[in-house]
PDB file of C-alpha atoms in Angstrom:
ATOM      1  CA  UNK G 161      97.809  68.766 114.098  1.00 47.00           C
ATOM      2  CA  UNK G 162      95.801  66.573 112.843  1.00 41.00           C
ATOM      3  CA  UNK G 163      93.940  63.687 114.970  1.00 39.00           C
ATOM      4  CA  UNK G 164      94.089  60.368 114.538  1.00 40.00           C
ATOM      5  CA  UNK G 165      91.975  57.019 115.537  1.00 37.00           C
ATOM      6  CA  UNK G 166      94.624  56.053 117.977  1.00 38.00           C
ATOM      7  CA  UNK G 167      93.240  52.095 116.914  1.00 39.00           C
ATOM      8  CA  UNK G 168      91.242  49.878 119.170  1.00 37.00           C
ATOM      9  CA  UNK G 169      94.399  47.120 121.185  1.00 46.00           C
ATOM     10  CA  UNK G 170      95.528  46.255 124.510  1.00 52.00           C
ATOM     11  CA  UNK G 171      98.436  48.360 123.346  1.00 55.00           C
ATOM     12  CA  UNK G 172      96.548  51.717 122.092  1.00 48.00           C
ATOM     13  CA  UNK G 173      94.283  51.776 124.582  1.00 53.00           C
ATOM     14  CA  UNK G 174      97.579  50.818 127.520  1.00 61.00           C
ATOM     15  CA  UNK G 175      99.666  53.763 125.763  1.00 76.00           C
ATOM     16  CA  UNK G 176      96.957  56.171 124.623  1.00 89.00           C
ATOM     17  CA  UNK G 177      97.332  60.151 122.359  1.00 94.00           C
ATOM     18  CA  UNK G 178     100.439  61.986 123.979  1.00 94.00           C
ATOM     19  CA  UNK G 179     101.082  65.149 123.248  1.00 97.00           C
ATOM     20  CA  UNK G 180     103.566  67.999 124.365  1.00 97.00           C
ATOM     21  CA  UNK G 181     105.122  71.279 123.646  1.00 98.00           C
ATOM     22  CA  UNK G 182     108.668  72.572 124.599  1.00 98.00           C
ATOM     23  CA  UNK G 183     110.123  75.669 123.143  1.00 97.00           C
ATOM     24  CA  UNK G 184     111.460  75.715 119.895  1.00 96.00           C
ATOM     25  CA  UNK G 185     115.481  75.827 120.940  1.00 95.00           C
ATOM     26  CA  UNK G 186     118.425  73.544 120.273  1.00 95.00           C
ATOM     27  CA  UNK G 187     118.555  72.530 124.435  1.00 97.00           C
ATOM     28  CA  UNK G 188     114.687  70.673 123.641  1.00 98.00           C
ATOM     29  CA  UNK G 189     115.746  68.305 121.265  1.00 98.00           C
ATOM     30  CA  UNK G 190     117.465  65.679 122.750  1.00 98.00           C
ATOM     31  CA  UNK G 191     114.400  66.269 125.801  1.00 98.00           C
ATOM     32  CA  UNK G 192     112.259  65.507 122.957  1.00 98.00           C
ATOM     33  CA  UNK G 193     113.757  62.735 121.560  1.00 97.00           C
ATOM     34  CA  UNK G 194     114.309  60.761 125.024  1.00 97.00           C
ATOM     35  CA  UNK G 195     110.534  61.646 126.108  1.00 97.00           C
ATOM     36  CA  UNK G 196     109.292  60.466 122.578  1.00 96.00           C
ATOM     37  CA  UNK G 197     111.962  57.408 122.982  1.00 96.00           C
ATOM     38  CA  UNK G 198     109.803  56.206 126.037  1.00 96.00           C
ATOM     39  CA  UNK G 199     106.600  57.003 124.536  1.00 96.00           C
ATOM     40  CA  UNK G 200     107.615  54.440 121.295  1.00 96.00           C
ATOM     41  CA  UNK G 201     109.175  52.064 123.508  1.00 95.00           C
ATOM     42  CA  UNK G 202     106.215  51.535 126.160  1.00 94.00           C
ATOM     43  CA  UNK G 203     104.351  51.004 122.885  1.00 95.00           C
ATOM     44  CA  UNK G 204     106.703  48.003 122.234  1.00 95.00           C
ATOM     45  CA  UNK G 205     108.787  49.358 119.501  1.00 97.00           C
ATOM     46  CA  UNK G 206     111.722  47.704 118.437  1.00 97.00           C
ATOM     47  CA  UNK G 207     115.217  48.562 119.474  1.00 97.00           C
ATOM     48  CA  UNK G 208     116.039  49.249 115.703  1.00 97.00           C
ATOM     49  CA  UNK G 209     113.084  51.100 115.302  1.00 97.00           C
ATOM     50  CA  UNK G 210     113.580  52.745 118.197  1.00 97.00           C
ATOM     51  CA  UNK G 211     116.655  54.049 116.301  1.00 96.00           C
ATOM     52  CA  UNK G 212     115.058  55.040 113.355  1.00 96.00           C
ATOM     53  CA  UNK G 213     112.824  57.009 115.422  1.00 96.00           C
ATOM     54  CA  UNK G 214     115.485  59.149 117.117  1.00 96.00           C
ATOM     55  CA  UNK G 215     116.946  60.030 114.122  1.00 95.00           C
ATOM     56  CA  UNK G 216     113.853  61.021 112.296  1.00 95.00           C
ATOM     57  CA  UNK G 217     112.930  62.896 115.700  1.00 96.00           C
ATOM     58  CA  UNK G 218     115.949  64.819 115.451  1.00 95.00           C
ATOM     59  CA  UNK G 219     116.174  65.805 112.007  1.00 93.00           C
ATOM     60  CA  UNK G 220     112.666  67.012 112.493  1.00 95.00           C
ATOM     61  CA  UNK G 221     113.228  69.404 115.385  1.00 96.00           C
ATOM     62  CA  UNK G 222     116.576  70.549 113.979  1.00 93.00           C
ATOM     63  CA  UNK G 223     114.667  71.735 111.148  1.00 90.00           C
ATOM     64  CA  UNK G 224     112.218  73.776 113.103  1.00 92.00           C
ATOM     65  CA  UNK G 225     115.151  75.485 115.331  1.00 92.00           C
ATOM     66  CA  UNK G 226     117.237  75.909 112.158  1.00 88.00           C
ATOM     67  CA  UNK G 227     114.431  76.878 109.826  1.00 87.00           C
ATOM     68  CA  UNK G 228     110.721  77.604 111.437  1.00 90.00           C
ATOM     69  CA  UNK G 229     111.654  81.211 112.974  1.00 87.00           C
ATOM     70  CA  UNK G 230     113.258  84.359 111.279  1.00 83.00           C
ATOM     71  CA  UNK G 231     116.638  85.471 112.230  1.00 82.00           C
ATOM     72  CA  UNK G 232     115.849  88.343 115.088  1.00 85.00           C
ATOM     73  CA  UNK G 233     112.809  86.874 116.585  1.00 87.00           C
ATOM     74  CA  UNK G 234     112.385  84.546 119.114  1.00 89.00           C
ATOM     75  CA  UNK G 235     111.733  81.360 119.125  1.00 88.00           C
ATOM     76  CA  UNK G 236     107.904  79.868 119.144  1.00 94.00           C
ATOM     77  CA  UNK G 237     107.193  76.133 120.402  1.00 96.00           C
ATOM     78  CA  UNK G 238     107.614  72.448 118.653  1.00 97.00           C
ATOM     79  CA  UNK G 239     104.992  70.698 119.584  1.00 97.00           C
ATOM     80  CA  UNK G 240     105.317  67.060 119.484  1.00 98.00           C
ATOM     81  CA  UNK G 241     102.101  64.019 119.383  1.00 98.00           C
ATOM     82  CA  UNK G 242     102.588  60.690 119.044  1.00 97.00           C
ATOM     83  CA  UNK G 243      99.411  57.833 118.978  1.00 97.00           C
ATOM     84  CA  UNK G 244      99.707  54.127 118.118  1.00 95.00           C
ATOM     85  CA  UNK G 245      97.535  53.716 114.445  1.00 93.00           C
ATOM     86  CA  UNK G 246      97.071  50.266 115.094  1.00 93.00           C
ATOM     87  CA  UNK G 247      98.837  47.505 116.948  1.00 91.00           C
ATOM     88  CA  UNK G 248     102.774  47.726 114.466  1.00 94.00           C
ATOM     89  CA  UNK G 249     103.043  51.664 113.520  1.00 96.00           C
ATOM     90  CA  UNK G 250     103.231  54.615 115.459  1.00 97.00           C
ATOM     91  CA  UNK G 251     102.574  57.597 114.140  1.00 97.00           C
ATOM     92  CA  UNK G 252     104.785  60.582 115.531  1.00 97.00           C
ATOM     93  CA  UNK G 253     103.668  64.596 114.554  1.00 98.00           C
ATOM     94  CA  UNK G 254     106.407  67.365 114.534  1.00 97.00           C
ATOM     95  CA  UNK G 255     104.914  70.571 114.210  1.00 96.00           C
ATOM     96  CA  UNK G 256     105.940  74.611 114.970  1.00 96.00           C
ATOM     97  CA  UNK G 257     104.300  77.490 114.770  1.00 94.00           C
ATOM     98  CA  UNK G 258     106.874  78.820 112.596  1.00 91.00           C
ATOM     99  CA  UNK G 259     106.526  80.934 109.221  1.00 86.00           C
ATOM    100  CA  UNK G 260     105.980  77.708 107.251  1.00 77.00           C
ATOM    101  CA  UNK G 261     107.932  76.014 104.905  1.00 69.00           C
ATOM    102  CA  UNK G 262     109.522  78.057 102.238  1.00 64.00           C
ATOM    103  CA  UNK G 263     112.181  76.127  99.587  1.00 56.00           C
ATOM    104  CA  UNK G 264     115.567  78.044  99.521  1.00 55.00           C
ATOM    105  CA  UNK G 265     117.837  77.725  97.514  1.00 51.00           C
ATOM    106  CA  UNK G 266     120.760  78.309 100.230  1.00 52.00           C
ATOM    107  CA  UNK G 267     120.334  76.575 103.588  1.00 51.00           C
ATOM    108  CA  UNK G 268     122.535  76.180 106.353  1.00 54.00           C
ATOM    109  CA  UNK G 269     122.084  72.538 106.229  1.00 52.00           C
ATOM    110  CA  UNK G 270     123.370  69.314 103.393  1.00 49.00           C
ATOM    111  CA  UNK G 271     120.007  69.026 102.760  1.00 62.00           C
ATOM    112  CA  UNK G 272     119.610  65.031 103.693  1.00 63.00           C
ATOM    113  CA  UNK G 273     117.312  65.710 106.598  1.00 70.00           C
ATOM    114  CA  UNK G 274     113.941  65.473 104.464  1.00 76.00           C
ATOM    115  CA  UNK G 275     115.184  62.449 102.586  1.00 79.00           C
ATOM    116  CA  UNK G 276     116.360  60.702 105.857  1.00 80.00           C
ATOM    117  CA  UNK G 277     112.962  61.056 107.523  1.00 83.00           C
ATOM    118  CA  UNK G 278     111.455  59.819 104.701  1.00 85.00           C
ATOM    119  CA  UNK G 279     113.750  57.130 104.276  1.00 86.00           C
ATOM    120  CA  UNK G 280     113.455  56.142 108.172  1.00 89.00           C
ATOM    121  CA  UNK G 281     109.691  56.225 108.374  1.00 91.00           C
ATOM    122  CA  UNK G 282     106.713  54.133 106.596  1.00 92.00           C
ATOM    123  CA  UNK G 283     104.952  57.223 105.583  1.00 94.00           C
ATOM    124  CA  UNK G 284     105.380  60.558 105.688  1.00 94.00           C
ATOM    125  CA  UNK G 285     104.122  63.739 105.407  1.00 93.00           C
ATOM    126  CA  UNK G 286     104.650  67.839 105.188  1.00 91.00           C
ATOM    127  CA  UNK G 287     101.676  69.466 106.118  1.00 92.00           C
ATOM    128  CA  UNK G 288     101.433  73.128 105.664  1.00 90.00           C
ATOM    129  CA  UNK G 289      99.250  75.684 108.150  1.00 86.00           C
ATOM    130  CA  UNK G 290      97.356  77.923 106.029  1.00 85.00           C
ATOM    131  CA  UNK G 291      98.694  80.849 108.604  1.00 84.00           C
ATOM    132  CA  UNK G 292     102.181  79.529 108.749  1.00 87.00           C
ATOM    133  CA  UNK G 293     103.637  76.822 111.194  1.00 92.00           C
ATOM    134  CA  UNK G 294     104.673  73.689 109.434  1.00 93.00           C
ATOM    135  CA  UNK G 295     103.430  69.473 110.543  1.00 95.00           C
ATOM    136  CA  UNK G 296     105.992  66.197 109.693  1.00 95.00           C
ATOM    137  CA  UNK G 297     104.174  63.479 110.339  1.00 96.00           C
ATOM    138  CA  UNK G 298     105.309  60.512 110.021  1.00 96.00           C
ATOM    139  CA  UNK G 299     104.714  57.155 110.582  1.00 97.00           C
ATOM    140  CA  UNK G 300     106.491  54.132 111.949  1.00 97.00           C
ATOM    141  CA  UNK G 301     106.627  50.707 111.960  1.00 96.00           C
ATOM    142  CA  UNK G 302     107.347  49.254 115.440  1.00 97.00           C
ATOM    143  CA  UNK G 303     109.168  45.724 114.399  1.00 94.00           C
ATOM    144  CA  UNK G 304     111.382  47.533 111.923  1.00 76.00           C
TER     145      UNK G 304
END
Protein backbone atom coordinates (compact mmCIF):
# COMPACT_ATOMS: atom_id res chain seq x y z
CA UNK A 1 0.00 0.00 0.00
CA UNK A 2 1.25 3.47 -0.69
CA UNK A 3 2.65 5.48 2.17
CA UNK A 4 1.50 9.02 2.78
CA UNK A 5 2.61 12.09 4.62
CA UNK A 6 0.42 12.01 7.73
CA UNK A 7 0.32 15.81 7.90
CA UNK A 8 1.55 18.10 10.60
CA UNK A 9 -1.67 18.86 12.43
CA UNK A 10 -2.35 18.01 16.05
CA UNK A 11 -5.23 15.84 14.86
CA UNK A 12 -2.93 13.89 12.54
CA UNK A 13 -0.40 13.25 15.28
CA UNK A 14 -3.18 12.21 17.68
CA UNK A 15 -4.69 9.70 15.24
CA UNK A 16 -1.57 8.52 13.42
CA UNK A 17 -1.62 6.13 10.49
CA UNK A 18 -3.69 2.99 10.96
CA UNK A 19 -3.49 -0.39 9.20
CA UNK A 20 -5.29 -3.67 9.79
CA UNK A 21 -6.10 -6.85 7.86
CA UNK A 22 -9.14 -9.13 7.82
CA UNK A 23 -10.10 -12.31 5.97
CA UNK A 24 -11.66 -11.45 2.61
CA UNK A 25 -15.10 -12.78 3.53
CA UNK A 26 -18.51 -11.15 3.71
CA UNK A 27 -18.44 -11.50 7.52
CA UNK A 28 -15.54 -9.02 7.62
CA UNK A 29 -17.37 -6.20 5.82
CA UNK A 30 -19.37 -4.81 8.79
CA UNK A 31 -16.36 -5.13 11.08
CA UNK A 32 -14.17 -3.21 8.62
CA UNK A 33 -16.83 -0.51 8.25
CA UNK A 34 -17.09 -0.10 12.04
CA UNK A 35 -13.31 -0.01 12.57
CA UNK A 36 -12.70 2.61 9.88
CA UNK A 37 -15.69 4.63 11.12
CA UNK A 38 -14.18 4.75 14.62
CA UNK A 39 -10.88 5.99 13.18
CA UNK A 40 -12.62 8.60 10.97
CA UNK A 41 -14.75 9.83 13.88
CA UNK A 42 -11.60 10.24 16.03
CA UNK A 43 -10.02 12.13 13.13
CA UNK A 44 -12.91 14.63 13.17
CA UNK A 45 -15.12 13.44 10.31
CA UNK A 46 -18.59 15.00 10.23
CA UNK A 47 -21.66 12.73 10.40
CA UNK A 48 -22.30 13.32 6.68
CA UNK A 49 -18.68 12.52 5.80
CA UNK A 50 -18.89 9.34 7.89
CA UNK A 51 -21.99 8.25 6.00
CA UNK A 52 -20.23 8.69 2.64
CA UNK A 53 -17.11 6.90 3.89
CA UNK A 54 -19.17 3.97 5.18
CA UNK A 55 -20.93 3.52 1.85
CA UNK A 56 -17.66 3.71 -0.10
CA UNK A 57 -15.94 1.27 2.29
CA UNK A 58 -18.86 -1.14 1.98
CA UNK A 59 -18.65 -1.00 -1.82
CA UNK A 60 -14.86 -1.43 -1.91
CA UNK A 61 -14.80 -4.34 0.52
CA UNK A 62 -17.75 -6.02 -1.18
CA UNK A 63 -15.87 -5.77 -4.49
CA UNK A 64 -12.90 -7.54 -2.90
CA UNK A 65 -15.07 -10.36 -1.56
CA UNK A 66 -16.92 -10.80 -4.88
CA UNK A 67 -14.13 -10.25 -7.41
CA UNK A 68 -10.60 -10.56 -5.99
CA UNK A 69 -10.47 -14.31 -5.58
CA UNK A 70 -11.57 -16.74 -8.31
CA UNK A 71 -14.23 -19.31 -7.48
CA UNK A 72 -12.74 -22.38 -5.89
CA UNK A 73 -9.79 -20.58 -4.34
CA UNK A 74 -9.57 -19.72 -0.67
CA UNK A 75 -10.19 -16.09 0.23
CA UNK A 76 -7.14 -13.98 0.92
CA UNK A 77 -6.98 -10.81 2.95
CA UNK A 78 -8.42 -7.33 2.87
CA UNK A 79 -5.96 -4.79 4.21
CA UNK A 80 -7.21 -1.36 5.21
CA UNK A 81 -4.98 1.67 5.65
CA UNK A 82 -6.17 5.04 6.93
CA UNK A 83 -4.31 8.28 7.58
CA UNK A 84 -4.97 11.99 7.70
CA UNK A 85 -3.47 13.82 4.74
CA UNK A 86 -3.95 17.20 6.43
CA UNK A 87 -6.47 18.87 8.75
CA UNK A 88 -9.26 18.45 6.20
CA UNK A 89 -8.75 15.14 4.36
CA UNK A 90 -8.61 11.47 5.28
CA UNK A 91 -7.10 8.82 3.01
CA UNK A 92 -8.52 5.31 3.12
CA UNK A 93 -6.95 2.49 1.11
CA UNK A 94 -8.74 -0.83 0.71
CA UNK A 95 -6.32 -3.45 -0.63
CA UNK A 96 -6.40 -7.13 -1.40
CA UNK A 97 -3.95 -9.87 -2.32
CA UNK A 98 -6.23 -11.34 -4.98
CA UNK A 99 -5.66 -11.97 -8.68
CA UNK A 100 -5.93 -8.30 -9.66
CA UNK A 101 -8.61 -6.18 -11.25
CA UNK A 102 -9.99 -7.41 -14.55
CA UNK A 103 -12.64 -5.90 -16.77
CA UNK A 104 -15.53 -8.30 -17.29
CA UNK A 105 -18.63 -8.07 -19.39
CA UNK A 106 -20.67 -10.33 -17.14
CA UNK A 107 -20.51 -9.28 -13.53
CA UNK A 108 -22.64 -10.44 -10.61
CA UNK A 109 -23.23 -6.81 -9.60
CA UNK A 110 -24.97 -3.85 -11.16
CA UNK A 111 -21.74 -2.00 -11.89
CA UNK A 112 -22.60 0.95 -9.63
CA UNK A 113 -19.94 0.45 -6.95
CA UNK A 114 -16.95 2.17 -8.57
CA UNK A 115 -18.93 5.24 -9.70
CA UNK A 116 -20.45 5.50 -6.22
CA UNK A 117 -17.02 5.35 -4.55
CA UNK A 118 -15.73 8.01 -6.95
CA UNK A 119 -18.73 10.25 -6.26
CA UNK A 120 -18.42 10.03 -2.48
CA UNK A 121 -14.66 10.63 -2.34
CA UNK A 122 -12.77 13.78 -3.28
CA UNK A 123 -10.29 11.61 -5.20
CA UNK A 124 -10.21 7.92 -6.02
CA UNK A 125 -7.53 5.83 -7.68
CA UNK A 126 -7.41 2.12 -8.44
CA UNK A 127 -3.88 0.74 -8.31
CA UNK A 128 -3.26 -2.72 -9.74
CA UNK A 129 -0.30 -4.59 -8.30
CA UNK A 130 2.27 -6.00 -10.75
CA UNK A 131 1.72 -9.55 -9.45
CA UNK A 132 -1.96 -9.32 -8.58
CA UNK A 133 -3.75 -7.55 -5.80
CA UNK A 134 -5.50 -4.23 -6.06
CA UNK A 135 -5.56 -1.09 -3.92
CA UNK A 136 -8.48 1.33 -4.03
CA UNK A 137 -7.28 4.66 -2.66
CA UNK A 138 -9.96 7.15 -1.66
CA UNK A 139 -9.42 10.61 -0.19
CA UNK A 140 -12.36 12.06 1.74
CA UNK A 141 -13.01 15.55 3.09
CA UNK A 142 -13.66 15.40 6.84
CA UNK A 143 -16.40 18.03 6.57
CA UNK A 144 -18.64 16.79 3.78
